[in-house]
Coordinates of C-alpha atoms in Angstrom, one line a residue:
M21 CA -66.6 -59.7 -193.9
A22 CA -66.6 -63.5 -194.2
T23 CA -64.9 -65.3 -191.3
L24 CA -61.5 -66.9 -192.2
L25 CA -62.1 -69.8 -189.8
S26 CA -64.8 -72.4 -190.1
I27 CA -65.3 -75.6 -188.1
L28 CA -67.4 -78.5 -189.4
F29 CA -68.3 -81.9 -187.9
F30 CA -69.2 -84.8 -190.1
P31 CA -69.5 -88.6 -189.8
K32 CA -67.0 -90.9 -191.6
K33 CA -67.6 -94.6 -191.9
G34 CA -64.7 -96.9 -191.4
R35 CA -64.2 -100.5 -192.1
S36 CA -64.5 -101.4 -188.5
T37 CA -67.7 -99.4 -187.8
S38 CA -71.1 -101.0 -188.1
S39 CA -73.5 -100.2 -190.9
G40 CA -75.6 -98.0 -188.7
S41 CA -72.9 -95.8 -187.0
A42 CA -69.9 -93.8 -187.9
V43 CA -67.0 -91.9 -186.3
L44 CA -67.4 -88.2 -186.1
Y45 CA -64.6 -86.0 -187.6
T46 CA -63.7 -82.4 -187.2
R47 CA -62.8 -80.3 -190.3
I48 CA -61.0 -77.0 -189.7
T49 CA -60.9 -74.7 -192.7
Y50 CA -58.7 -71.5 -192.6
K51 CA -58.2 -69.3 -195.6
G52 CA -59.5 -72.2 -197.8
K53 CA -57.1 -74.8 -196.5
R54 CA -58.3 -77.7 -194.5
A55 CA -57.1 -80.0 -191.7
E56 CA -59.1 -82.9 -190.2
F57 CA -59.0 -85.1 -187.2
S58 CA -61.1 -87.8 -185.6
T59 CA -63.1 -87.0 -182.4
S60 CA -62.9 -90.8 -181.6
R61 CA -66.7 -90.6 -180.9
K62 CA -69.3 -92.7 -182.8
I63 CA -72.8 -91.7 -183.6
D64 CA -75.9 -93.4 -185.0
L65 CA -76.3 -92.1 -188.5
Q66 CA -80.1 -92.0 -188.1
V67 CA -79.8 -89.1 -185.5
W68 CA -77.2 -87.1 -187.4
N69 CA -78.3 -83.9 -189.2
S70 CA -75.8 -83.2 -192.0
K71 CA -77.2 -79.7 -192.7
S72 CA -76.8 -78.5 -189.1
G73 CA -73.7 -80.6 -188.4
K74 CA -75.0 -81.9 -185.2
A75 CA -77.3 -84.6 -183.7
R76 CA -81.0 -84.1 -184.1
G77 CA -83.6 -84.5 -181.4
T78 CA -83.6 -84.1 -177.6
S79 CA -82.5 -87.6 -176.6
E80 CA -79.8 -88.0 -174.0
E81 CA -77.4 -89.3 -176.7
A82 CA -78.1 -86.3 -179.0
R83 CA -77.6 -83.8 -176.2
S84 CA -74.4 -85.5 -175.1
V85 CA -72.9 -85.6 -178.6
N86 CA -73.8 -81.9 -179.2
R87 CA -72.3 -80.8 -175.9
F88 CA -69.1 -82.7 -176.8
L89 CA -68.9 -81.1 -180.2
E90 CA -69.5 -77.6 -178.9
T91 CA -66.7 -78.1 -176.4
I92 CA -64.3 -79.0 -179.3
R93 CA -65.5 -76.0 -181.3
A94 CA -65.0 -73.6 -178.4
S95 CA -61.5 -75.0 -177.8
L96 CA -60.5 -74.6 -181.4
Y97 CA -61.7 -71.0 -181.5
E98 CA -59.7 -70.4 -178.3
V99 CA -56.6 -71.7 -179.9
H100 CA -57.2 -69.4 -182.9
D101 CA -57.6 -66.4 -180.7
R102 CA -54.4 -67.2 -178.8
L103 CA -52.4 -67.4 -182.0
L104 CA -53.8 -64.0 -182.9
R105 CA -52.9 -62.4 -179.6
E106 CA -49.4 -63.8 -179.7
D107 CA -49.0 -62.7 -183.4
R108 CA -48.0 -66.2 -184.4
P109 CA -48.6 -67.9 -187.8
I110 CA -52.1 -69.2 -188.2
S111 CA -53.1 -72.2 -190.3
A112 CA -55.7 -75.0 -190.1
T113 CA -52.9 -77.5 -189.4
A114 CA -51.4 -75.3 -186.6
I115 CA -54.8 -75.0 -184.9
K116 CA -55.3 -78.8 -185.1
D117 CA -51.8 -79.6 -183.8
I118 CA -52.1 -77.3 -180.8
Y119 CA -55.5 -78.6 -179.9
L120 CA -54.3 -82.2 -180.1
G121 CA -51.2 -81.4 -178.0
K122 CA -48.8 -81.8 -181.0
E123 CA -47.7 -78.1 -180.8
E124 CA -44.2 -77.6 -182.0
K125 CA -41.8 -77.0 -179.1
Q126 CA -41.3 -73.4 -178.3
Y127 CA -37.7 -72.7 -177.8
M128 CA -37.0 -69.9 -175.2
L129 CA -34.2 -67.4 -175.6
L130 CA -32.6 -67.6 -172.2
E131 CA -32.9 -71.4 -172.1
I132 CA -30.9 -71.6 -175.3
F133 CA -28.4 -69.1 -173.9
Q134 CA -28.0 -71.1 -170.7
D135 CA -27.5 -74.4 -172.6
H136 CA -24.8 -72.7 -174.6
N137 CA -23.0 -71.4 -171.5
D138 CA -23.3 -74.8 -169.7
Q139 CA -21.6 -76.5 -172.7
M140 CA -18.9 -73.8 -172.8
K141 CA -18.3 -74.3 -169.0
S142 CA -17.6 -78.0 -169.6
L143 CA -15.0 -77.1 -172.3
I144 CA -13.0 -74.6 -170.2
G145 CA -9.4 -75.4 -171.0
K146 CA -10.4 -77.3 -174.1
G147 CA -10.9 -74.4 -176.5
F148 CA -12.6 -71.9 -174.2
T149 CA -11.3 -69.8 -171.3
K150 CA -13.0 -68.7 -168.1
G151 CA -12.9 -65.1 -169.4
T152 CA -14.9 -66.0 -172.4
L153 CA -17.5 -67.8 -170.3
Q154 CA -17.7 -64.8 -168.0
R155 CA -18.5 -62.5 -170.9
Y156 CA -21.3 -64.8 -172.1
N157 CA -22.7 -65.1 -168.6
A158 CA -22.6 -61.3 -168.3
C159 CA -24.4 -61.0 -171.7
K160 CA -27.1 -63.4 -170.6
Q161 CA -27.6 -61.4 -167.4
H162 CA -27.9 -58.1 -169.5
I163 CA -30.6 -59.7 -171.6
E164 CA -32.5 -60.8 -168.5
D165 CA -32.3 -57.3 -167.2
Y166 CA -33.4 -55.9 -170.6
L167 CA -36.5 -58.2 -170.6
A168 CA -37.4 -57.0 -167.1
F169 CA -36.8 -53.4 -168.2
R170 CA -39.3 -53.9 -171.1
G171 CA -41.8 -55.7 -168.9
K172 CA -41.5 -58.9 -171.0
G173 CA -41.2 -61.3 -168.1
K174 CA -38.4 -63.7 -167.3
D175 CA -38.0 -65.1 -170.8
I176 CA -39.3 -64.9 -174.4
P177 CA -39.6 -67.3 -177.3
V178 CA -36.5 -67.0 -179.5
V179 CA -38.9 -66.5 -182.5
D180 CA -39.8 -63.1 -180.9
V181 CA -36.3 -61.8 -181.3
D182 CA -36.4 -59.3 -184.2
H183 CA -34.3 -56.4 -185.5
K184 CA -36.2 -54.0 -183.2
F185 CA -35.3 -56.2 -180.2
I186 CA -31.6 -56.1 -181.2
T187 CA -31.4 -52.4 -181.7
G188 CA -33.4 -51.9 -178.4
F189 CA -30.9 -54.1 -176.5
D190 CA -28.0 -52.2 -178.0
H191 CA -29.5 -48.8 -176.9
Y192 CA -30.3 -50.3 -173.4
L193 CA -26.7 -51.4 -172.9
R194 CA -25.3 -47.9 -173.7
S195 CA -28.0 -45.9 -171.9
E196 CA -29.1 -48.0 -168.9
K197 CA -26.0 -50.1 -168.4
D198 CA -23.6 -47.3 -169.3
C199 CA -21.5 -49.5 -171.5
A200 CA -19.0 -48.0 -173.8
H201 CA -19.7 -48.3 -177.5
N202 CA -17.3 -51.1 -178.2
T203 CA -18.3 -53.0 -175.0
A204 CA -21.9 -52.9 -176.1
Q205 CA -20.9 -54.2 -179.6
K206 CA -19.1 -57.1 -178.0
Y207 CA -22.2 -58.1 -176.0
I208 CA -24.3 -57.8 -179.2
V209 CA -21.8 -60.1 -181.0
N210 CA -22.1 -62.6 -178.1
F211 CA -25.9 -62.4 -178.4
K212 CA -25.6 -62.9 -182.2
K213 CA -23.9 -66.3 -181.7
I214 CA -26.9 -67.5 -179.7
I215 CA -29.3 -66.5 -182.4
R216 CA -27.2 -68.1 -185.1
I217 CA -27.3 -71.4 -183.1
A218 CA -31.1 -71.1 -183.0
H219 CA -31.2 -70.4 -186.8
A220 CA -28.8 -73.3 -187.6
N221 CA -31.1 -75.7 -185.6
Q222 CA -34.1 -74.3 -187.5
W223 CA -35.8 -73.1 -184.3
I224 CA -36.3 -69.8 -186.1
Q225 CA -36.9 -69.4 -189.8
K226 CA -35.2 -66.0 -190.3
D227 CA -32.0 -64.6 -188.9
P228 CA -32.9 -61.2 -187.2
F229 CA -29.3 -60.2 -187.5
F230 CA -29.4 -60.3 -191.3
H231 CA -29.8 -56.5 -191.5
W232 CA -27.7 -55.7 -188.4
K233 CA -24.2 -54.4 -188.9
G234 CA -22.0 -53.6 -186.0
S235 CA -19.5 -50.7 -185.9
W236 CA -16.4 -50.3 -183.9
K237 CA -14.8 -47.2 -182.7
S238 CA -11.0 -47.0 -182.6
S239 CA -9.8 -46.4 -179.0
E240 CA -6.5 -45.1 -177.7
R241 CA -4.8 -47.8 -175.7
E242 CA -2.7 -46.7 -172.8
F243 CA 0.9 -47.9 -172.2
L244 CA 3.8 -46.9 -170.0
T245 CA 6.7 -44.8 -171.2
D246 CA 10.4 -45.6 -170.6
L247 CA 10.5 -43.2 -167.7
E248 CA 7.4 -44.7 -166.1
L249 CA 8.9 -48.2 -166.5
Q250 CA 12.2 -47.1 -165.0
E251 CA 10.4 -45.4 -162.0
M252 CA 8.5 -48.6 -161.3
A253 CA 11.5 -50.8 -161.6
E254 CA 13.6 -48.7 -159.3
K255 CA 10.9 -48.2 -156.7
D256 CA 11.5 -50.0 -153.3
F257 CA 8.3 -51.5 -151.8
D258 CA 8.0 -52.3 -148.1
I259 CA 4.9 -54.5 -148.8
P260 CA 5.9 -57.9 -150.3
R261 CA 2.6 -58.4 -152.2
L262 CA 3.1 -55.0 -154.0
E263 CA 6.7 -56.0 -154.9
L264 CA 5.6 -59.3 -156.3
V265 CA 2.8 -57.8 -158.4
R266 CA 5.2 -55.1 -159.6
D267 CA 7.7 -57.8 -160.7
I268 CA 5.1 -59.9 -162.5
F269 CA 3.8 -56.7 -164.3
L270 CA 7.4 -55.8 -165.4
F271 CA 7.9 -59.4 -166.6
C272 CA 4.8 -59.0 -168.8
C273 CA 6.0 -55.6 -170.0
Y274 CA 9.3 -57.1 -171.2
T275 CA 7.9 -60.3 -172.6
G276 CA 4.5 -59.3 -174.0
L277 CA 2.9 -62.3 -172.5
A278 CA -0.8 -62.0 -171.4
F279 CA -1.5 -62.4 -167.8
A280 CA -3.1 -65.9 -168.3
D281 CA 0.0 -67.0 -170.2
V282 CA 2.4 -65.9 -167.5
K283 CA 0.3 -67.7 -164.9
K284 CA 0.6 -71.0 -166.8
L285 CA 4.2 -70.5 -167.8
S286 CA 6.4 -73.5 -166.9
S287 CA 10.1 -74.3 -167.0
E288 CA 9.5 -76.4 -170.2
D289 CA 8.4 -73.2 -172.0
I290 CA 11.9 -71.7 -171.5
V291 CA 14.4 -73.1 -174.0
I292 CA 17.9 -72.4 -175.1
N293 CA 18.6 -71.9 -178.8
I294 CA 21.8 -72.9 -180.7
S295 CA 23.4 -69.6 -179.8
G296 CA 23.0 -70.3 -176.1
K297 CA 20.3 -67.6 -175.6
K298 CA 17.1 -68.2 -173.6
W299 CA 13.8 -68.0 -175.3
I300 CA 10.2 -68.3 -174.2
K301 CA 8.2 -70.5 -176.5
T302 CA 4.7 -71.1 -175.3
K303 CA 1.2 -71.5 -176.8
R304 CA -1.2 -68.7 -176.0
Q305 CA -4.1 -69.8 -173.9
K306 CA -6.5 -67.6 -175.8
T307 CA -5.7 -68.6 -179.4
K308 CA -3.3 -71.6 -179.0
S309 CA -0.9 -69.8 -181.4
L310 CA 2.8 -70.0 -180.6
S311 CA 4.6 -67.0 -179.0
S312 CA 8.4 -66.9 -179.5
I313 CA 10.1 -64.3 -177.3
P314 CA 13.8 -63.8 -176.6
L315 CA 14.3 -63.5 -172.8
L316 CA 15.7 -60.1 -172.0
E317 CA 17.9 -59.3 -169.1
L318 CA 15.2 -57.9 -166.8
P319 CA 12.6 -60.7 -167.1
E320 CA 15.4 -63.2 -166.7
A321 CA 16.5 -61.5 -163.5
I322 CA 12.9 -61.7 -162.2
L323 CA 12.8 -65.4 -162.9
Q324 CA 16.0 -65.9 -160.9
K325 CA 14.6 -63.8 -158.1
Y326 CA 11.7 -66.2 -157.5
A327 CA 13.5 -69.4 -158.4
D328 CA 13.5 -70.5 -154.7
H329 CA 9.8 -69.5 -154.1
P330 CA 7.7 -72.5 -152.8
H331 CA 5.3 -72.0 -155.7
V332 CA 8.2 -72.4 -158.1
T333 CA 10.1 -75.2 -156.4
S334 CA 6.8 -77.2 -156.1
G335 CA 6.6 -77.2 -159.9
K336 CA 3.4 -75.1 -160.1
G337 CA 5.0 -72.5 -162.4
V338 CA 8.1 -70.3 -162.9
L339 CA 6.5 -67.3 -161.1
P340 CA 4.2 -67.1 -158.1
V341 CA 1.4 -65.3 -160.0
L342 CA -1.6 -64.0 -158.0
T343 CA -5.2 -63.9 -159.4
N344 CA -5.9 -61.3 -162.1
Q345 CA -8.4 -59.6 -159.8
K346 CA -6.0 -59.2 -157.0
S347 CA -3.2 -58.1 -159.3
N348 CA -5.3 -55.4 -160.9
S349 CA -6.3 -54.2 -157.4
Y350 CA -2.7 -54.0 -156.2
L351 CA -1.6 -52.3 -159.5
K352 CA -3.8 -49.4 -158.5
E353 CA -1.8 -49.0 -155.3
I354 CA 1.5 -49.4 -157.2
A355 CA 0.4 -46.6 -159.6
D356 CA -0.2 -44.3 -156.6
V357 CA 3.1 -45.1 -155.0
C358 CA 5.0 -44.5 -158.3
G359 CA 3.0 -41.4 -159.2
I360 CA 1.6 -42.9 -162.4
K361 CA -1.7 -41.4 -163.4
K362 CA -2.7 -44.1 -165.8
N363 CA -5.1 -46.9 -165.1
L364 CA -2.7 -49.8 -164.5
T365 CA -4.1 -53.2 -165.4
T366 CA -2.3 -56.5 -166.2
H367 CA -3.2 -56.2 -169.9
L368 CA -1.6 -52.7 -170.1
A369 CA 1.7 -54.5 -169.8
R370 CA 1.1 -56.2 -173.2
H371 CA 0.4 -52.8 -174.8
T372 CA 3.6 -51.5 -173.2
F373 CA 5.6 -54.3 -174.7
A374 CA 4.2 -53.7 -178.2
T375 CA 4.8 -49.9 -178.1
T376 CA 7.5 -48.8 -175.7
V377 CA 9.7 -51.9 -175.5
T378 CA 9.6 -53.0 -179.2
L379 CA 8.0 -50.9 -181.9
S380 CA 9.4 -47.6 -180.6
K381 CA 12.9 -49.1 -180.6
G382 CA 12.7 -50.0 -184.3
V383 CA 11.7 -53.7 -183.9
P384 CA 9.7 -54.6 -187.1
I385 CA 6.0 -55.0 -186.6
E386 CA 6.2 -58.5 -188.1
S387 CA 8.6 -59.6 -185.4
V388 CA 6.5 -58.0 -182.7
G389 CA 3.4 -59.9 -184.0
K390 CA 5.3 -63.2 -183.8
M391 CA 6.4 -62.5 -180.2
L392 CA 2.8 -61.5 -179.3
G393 CA 1.5 -64.7 -180.9
H394 CA -0.7 -63.0 -183.4
R395 CA -1.9 -64.8 -186.5
S396 CA -2.7 -61.6 -188.3
L397 CA -0.7 -58.4 -188.7
K398 CA -3.9 -56.4 -188.3
T399 CA -4.2 -57.6 -184.7
T400 CA -0.6 -56.4 -184.0
Q401 CA -1.5 -53.0 -185.5
I402 CA -4.2 -52.6 -182.8
Y403 CA -1.4 -52.5 -180.2
A404 CA 1.1 -50.6 -182.3
K405 CA 1.7 -47.0 -181.2
V406 CA 4.3 -44.8 -182.8
L407 CA 5.7 -42.7 -180.0
D408 CA 6.5 -39.0 -180.3
E409 CA 10.2 -39.7 -179.5
K410 CA 10.5 -42.2 -182.4
V411 CA 8.8 -39.6 -184.7
G412 CA 11.4 -37.1 -183.5
R413 CA 14.3 -39.4 -184.1
D414 CA 13.0 -40.3 -187.6
M415 CA 12.7 -36.6 -188.5
E416 CA 16.2 -35.9 -187.2
I417 CA 17.5 -38.5 -189.6
L418 CA 15.5 -36.9 -192.4
Q419 CA 16.9 -33.5 -191.4
Q420 CA 20.5 -34.8 -191.6
Q421 CA 19.8 -36.3 -195.0
N422 CA 18.5 -32.9 -196.2
K423 CA 21.7 -31.2 -194.9
V424 CA 23.7 -33.7 -197.0
V425 CA 21.7 -32.9 -200.1
E426 CA 22.0 -29.1 -199.5
G427 CA 25.8 -29.5 -199.1
M428 CA 26.0 -31.2 -202.5
K429 CA 24.3 -28.3 -204.2

């Protein structure tokens, strides 16, 4: 089989060269296509053998020129072999550029990922939250671990990411990292954003996610019942930190505010409408959408309870909220004390507001969505749970209507 690569040396006279000498050029031919470059070395045309493509004779000049040309030839073949080993596109121009040090910059996956995360870090509070950054940092760490798991070293060129890599990473997250299905999908979506950045910048020619389609499994979200809320509200705590975390949790249950939004809540966010009723009007930290919430009796009492707290009087917020990590930790203790078997978290309060406090009491889902600060009704429906007690009440109404119909017969 004929070789696909050939390397030829030839003299080319230029305007600045003397009549008896010429500059030697290298011609690379691969699959019939050529690329040429100057060796920047001159040779006396009388000692050049055009048939053999090298200097004739055994003079010192001839031996020096031939050694020089063989070094170039060997280097070019080495470049060709490296491209073969790395399964990269091969062309005469690519071989020439790599040899001359003009190789196109190779963008590395984790370097791109880190640059993205660094930019996101500088924009915390300006469109991004710490929680979002934490997820991207976690995703980057998972990819590092996956590369080590596959024995691929510390980083790979982004051009090496293909559909097989994506599906392999998905399987690794669920099998080795023990991620739930939806959690793994979220990490893949984070990873997809990084690849789309590379594609938009033309660092890769094809989008490996083109044939990938994520799937989400619906999950049952926990919430507290009226009895559990009453048990928690009436419980006396001897430990001040548990009482504080309980109060903040109940405030979230009866306002629907996310933990981050309660933490930043200020006196300016509490307004009085024309009817003299207090409302919370605040922009959500996550989406910047407006939440409009009537202030119920219990959350208003909690605000009054902490009105003289040093954190509040110093103007840092209307409630002395602890960190999310500490709050979640203390909520586990509160659950044990109250005999609640559910996994209490700060976000479970938001589910409780959407289900137990509002929807189950007949509040229209459109109104619930406005209070939660949702832009789409579909988002509200994720939280919406129709409780058995409401189904029972609705069926009782239906039964009464049926009795009326039967009495008219």
